[in-house]
Amino acid sequence: MNRNKWSIPKSRYDRLAGWLSGGFLAAAAFYLWANWMAIPQKIPTHYGFGGQPDAWGDKSSCVVLLVIGGVMWLMMWGIEQVPMIWNTGVQVTEENRVRVYRILKNLLVTIRLVIAAIFAWMAVCSARSQPLGSWFMPLTMLLVFGPIVLCLLQLYRKR
């Protein structure tokens, strides 16, 4: 299969979201590095639906959060690179191919940005032994599922 047929040029949004998502994880890693000695030995490792800590563990747990976020970031980036494996949900034709793959690429880039922000925020909040906030779970659900719903609507309209 011709690789050029599948390539999707990077948009400004792709670049901005890529830099921001990497920046969130890097900033959180820098925060942990710069404040490592001040981080308490016992930090929150799990939060309930209301954003309050309900389990505690070693301070290395905040590093684990960043590693998980980084691995997910890399996996999402990898998936973005191979559009031929994407399940589009609509029939892809030569006429709609660019539109369909652009919509899906925007979704993947957005989800990667959201994942990076979520894991960076959780790592910093855990390191500071502070609650995530009662707004965290509803906002997270909106930021994860909102783009998916918008993408499905766009795909349905532009198929």
C-alpha positions as a LaTeX table, in Angstrom:
\begin{tabular}{lrrr}
\hline
Residue & $x$ (\AA) & $y$ (\AA) & $z$ (\AA) \\
\hline
Met1 & 0.00 & 0.00 & 0.00 \\
Asn2 & 1.25 & 3.47 & $-0.86$ \\
Arg3 & 2.37 & 5.22 & 2.34 \\
Asn4 & 1.64 & 8.70 & 0.88 \\
Lys5 & $-2.01$ & 7.74 & 0.47 \\
Trp6 & $-2.24$ & 7.37 & 4.24 \\
Ser7 & $-0.13$ & 10.33 & 5.34 \\
Ile8 & $-1.97$ & 13.20 & 6.98 \\
Pro9 & $-0.14$ & 16.51 & 7.03 \\
Lys10 & 0.38 & 18.05 & 10.46 \\
Ser11 & $-1.82$ & 21.01 & 11.20 \\
Arg12 & $-1.06$ & 23.88 & 13.55 \\
Tyr13 & $-3.36$ & 22.24 & 16.06 \\
Asp14 & $-1.38$ & 18.96 & 15.83 \\
Arg15 & 1.85 & 20.79 & 16.56 \\
Leu16 & 0.42 & 22.93 & 19.36 \\
Ala17 & $-1.30$ & 20.01 & 21.08 \\
Gly18 & 1.84 & 17.88 & 20.71 \\
Trp19 & 4.03 & 20.52 & 22.31 \\
Leu20 & 1.51 & 21.24 & 25.05 \\
Ser21 & 0.99 & 17.59 & 25.93 \\
Gly22 & 4.72 & 16.91 & 26.05 \\
Gly23 & 5.15 & 20.14 & 28.00 \\
Phe24 & 2.61 & 19.10 & 30.63 \\
Leu25 & 4.46 & 15.85 & 31.30 \\
Ala26 & 7.88 & 17.54 & 31.21 \\
Ala27 & 6.72 & 20.31 & 33.58 \\
Ala28 & 5.34 & 17.75 & 36.03 \\
Ala29 & 8.58 & 15.75 & 35.82 \\
Phe30 & 10.59 & 18.91 & 36.47 \\
Tyr31 & 8.34 & 19.78 & 39.42 \\
Leu32 & 8.93 & 16.34 & 40.93 \\
Trp33 & 12.67 & 16.56 & 40.33 \\
Ala34 & 12.98 & 20.07 & 41.77 \\
Asn35 & 10.84 & 19.31 & 44.83 \\
Trp36 & 11.75 & 15.66 & 45.47 \\
Met37 & 13.25 & 16.28 & 48.91 \\
Ala38 & 10.18 & 18.27 & 50.03 \\
Ile39 & 7.67 & 15.62 & 48.92 \\
Pro40 & 6.36 & 13.70 & 51.94 \\
Gln41 & 7.25 & 9.99 & 52.17 \\
Lys42 & 3.54 & 9.10 & 52.29 \\
Ile43 & 1.39 & 10.58 & 49.52 \\
Pro44 & $-2.07$ & 9.91 & 48.06 \\
Thr45 & $-2.03$ & 7.05 & 45.56 \\
His46 & $-5.74$ & 6.88 & 44.79 \\
Tyr47 & $-8.58$ & 9.36 & 44.77 \\
Gly48 & $-12.31$ & 8.80 & 45.13 \\
Phe49 & $-14.94$ & 10.20 & 42.78 \\
Gly50 & $-15.07$ & 13.44 & 44.81 \\
Gly51 & $-11.33$ & 14.00 & 44.32 \\
Gln52 & $-10.40$ & 13.18 & 47.93 \\
Pro53 & $-7.49$ & 10.80 & 48.64 \\
Asp54 & $-8.64$ & 7.35 & 49.77 \\
Ala55 & $-5.36$ & 5.39 & 49.59 \\
Trp56 & $-1.80$ & 6.30 & 50.52 \\
Gly57 & 1.63 & 5.03 & 49.49 \\
Asp58 & 5.27 & 5.83 & 48.89 \\
Lys59 & 6.28 & 9.08 & 47.17 \\
Ser60 & 7.65 & 7.12 & 44.22 \\
Ser61 & 3.99 & 6.59 & 43.25 \\
Cys62 & 3.89 & 10.07 & 41.73 \\
Val63 & 6.73 & 9.04 & 39.41 \\
Val64 & 4.71 & 5.97 & 38.42 \\
Leu65 & 1.84 & 8.27 & 37.42 \\
Leu66 & 4.17 & 10.20 & 35.12 \\
Val67 & 5.58 & 7.01 & 33.63 \\
Ile68 & 2.05 & 5.72 & 32.92 \\
Gly69 & 1.14 & 9.09 & 31.39 \\
Gly70 & 4.33 & 9.05 & 29.29 \\
Val71 & 3.72 & 5.50 & 28.06 \\
Met72 & 0.13 & 6.37 & 27.13 \\
Trp73 & 1.40 & 9.53 & 25.38 \\
Leu74 & 3.86 & 7.47 & 23.35 \\
Met75 & 1.23 & 4.87 & 22.49 \\
Met76 & $-1.19$ & 7.55 & 21.29 \\
Trp77 & 1.58 & 9.17 & 19.25 \\
Gly78 & 2.36 & 5.80 & 17.69 \\
Ile79 & $-1.27$ & 5.21 & 16.78 \\
Glu80 & $-1.39$ & 8.65 & 15.15 \\
Gln81 & 1.46 & 7.60 & 12.86 \\
Val82 & $-0.37$ & 4.63 & 11.31 \\
Pro83 & $-3.80$ & 5.78 & 10.09 \\
Met84 & $-4.27$ & 2.58 & 8.11 \\
Ile85 & $-5.11$ & 0.78 & 11.39 \\
Trp86 & $-7.72$ & 3.30 & 12.54 \\
Asn87 & $-11.30$ & 2.10 & 12.75 \\
Thr88 & $-13.06$ & 5.00 & 11.09 \\
Gly89 & $-16.64$ & 3.97 & 11.77 \\
Val90 & $-17.64$ & 5.16 & 8.29 \\
Gln91 & $-16.98$ & 3.98 & 4.76 \\
Val92 & $-13.77$ & 5.66 & 3.57 \\
Thr93 & $-13.78$ & 6.64 & $-0.07$ \\
Glu94 & $-11.29$ & 8.55 & $-2.17$ \\
Glu95 & $-13.59$ & 11.60 & $-1.90$ \\
Asn96 & $-13.90$ & 11.63 & 1.92 \\
Arg97 & $-10.57$ & 10.06 & 2.91 \\
Val98 & $-8.82$ & 13.34 & 3.80 \\
Arg99 & $-11.80$ & 14.67 & 5.80 \\
Val100 & $-12.34$ & 11.43 & 7.70 \\
Tyr101 & $-8.68$ & 10.96 & 8.64 \\
Arg102 & $-8.29$ & 14.64 & 9.58 \\
Ile103 & $-11.23$ & 14.37 & 12.00 \\
Leu104 & $-9.79$ & 11.21 & 13.53 \\
Lys105 & $-6.29$ & 12.65 & 13.79 \\
Asn106 & $-7.71$ & 15.68 & 15.61 \\
Leu107 & $-9.44$ & 13.30 & 18.02 \\
Leu108 & $-6.25$ & 11.34 & 18.72 \\
Val109 & $-4.20$ & 14.51 & 19.22 \\
Thr110 & $-6.85$ & 15.91 & 21.58 \\
Ile111 & $-7.05$ & 12.70 & 23.63 \\
Arg112 & $-3.25$ & 12.63 & 23.87 \\
Leu113 & $-3.31$ & 16.21 & 25.19 \\
Val114 & $-6.04$ & 15.39 & 27.72 \\
Ile115 & $-4.23$ & 12.25 & 28.95 \\
Ala116 & $-0.99$ & 14.18 & 29.44 \\
Ala117 & $-2.76$ & 16.96 & 31.36 \\
Ile118 & $-4.63$ & 14.48 & 33.58 \\
Phe119 & $-1.57$ & 12.45 & 34.53 \\
Ala120 & 0.59 & 15.55 & 35.05 \\
Trp121 & $-2.06$ & 17.09 & 37.32 \\
Met122 & $-2.49$ & 13.87 & 39.31 \\
Ala123 & 1.28 & 13.49 & 39.78 \\
Val124 & 1.68 & 17.05 & 41.06 \\
Cys125 & $-1.39$ & 16.82 & 43.33 \\
Ser126 & $-0.13$ & 13.53 & 44.77 \\
Ala127 & 3.33 & 15.00 & 45.35 \\
Arg128 & 1.74 & 17.95 & 47.16 \\
Ser129 & $-0.60$ & 15.61 & 49.13 \\
Gln130 & $-3.58$ & 17.64 & 48.04 \\
Pro131 & $-7.01$ & 16.56 & 46.80 \\
Leu132 & $-7.70$ & 16.64 & 43.07 \\
Gly133 & $-10.85$ & 18.66 & 43.63 \\
Ser134 & $-14.50$ & 17.72 & 43.29 \\
Trp135 & $-14.44$ & 19.17 & 39.77 \\
Phe136 & $-11.69$ & 16.80 & 38.58 \\
Met137 & $-13.74$ & 13.69 & 37.71 \\
Pro138 & $-16.61$ & 15.48 & 35.93 \\
Leu139 & $-14.14$ & 17.64 & 33.99 \\
Thr140 & $-12.04$ & 14.60 & 33.11 \\
Met141 & $-15.10$ & 12.77 & 31.79 \\
Leu142 & $-16.10$ & 15.82 & 29.75 \\
Leu143 & $-12.58$ & 16.25 & 28.33 \\
Val144 & $-12.29$ & 12.57 & 27.40 \\
Phe145 & $-15.79$ & 11.83 & 26.11 \\
Gly146 & $-16.64$ & 15.29 & 24.73 \\
Pro147 & $-14.12$ & 15.08 & 21.86 \\
Ile148 & $-15.25$ & 11.52 & 21.09 \\
Val149 & $-18.88$ & 12.62 & 20.77 \\
Leu150 & $-17.87$ & 15.63 & 18.63 \\
Cys151 & $-15.75$ & 13.38 & 16.42 \\
Leu152 & $-18.61$ & 10.92 & 15.93 \\
Leu153 & $-20.96$ & 13.76 & 15.00 \\
Gln154 & $-18.43$ & 15.19 & 12.54 \\
Leu155 & $-17.86$ & 11.77 & 10.98 \\
Tyr156 & $-21.56$ & 11.17 & 10.63 \\
Arg157 & $-22.07$ & 14.56 & 8.92 \\
Lys158 & $-19.02$ & 14.32 & 6.63 \\
Arg159 & $-19.18$ & 10.72 & 5.54 \\
\hline
\end{tabular}
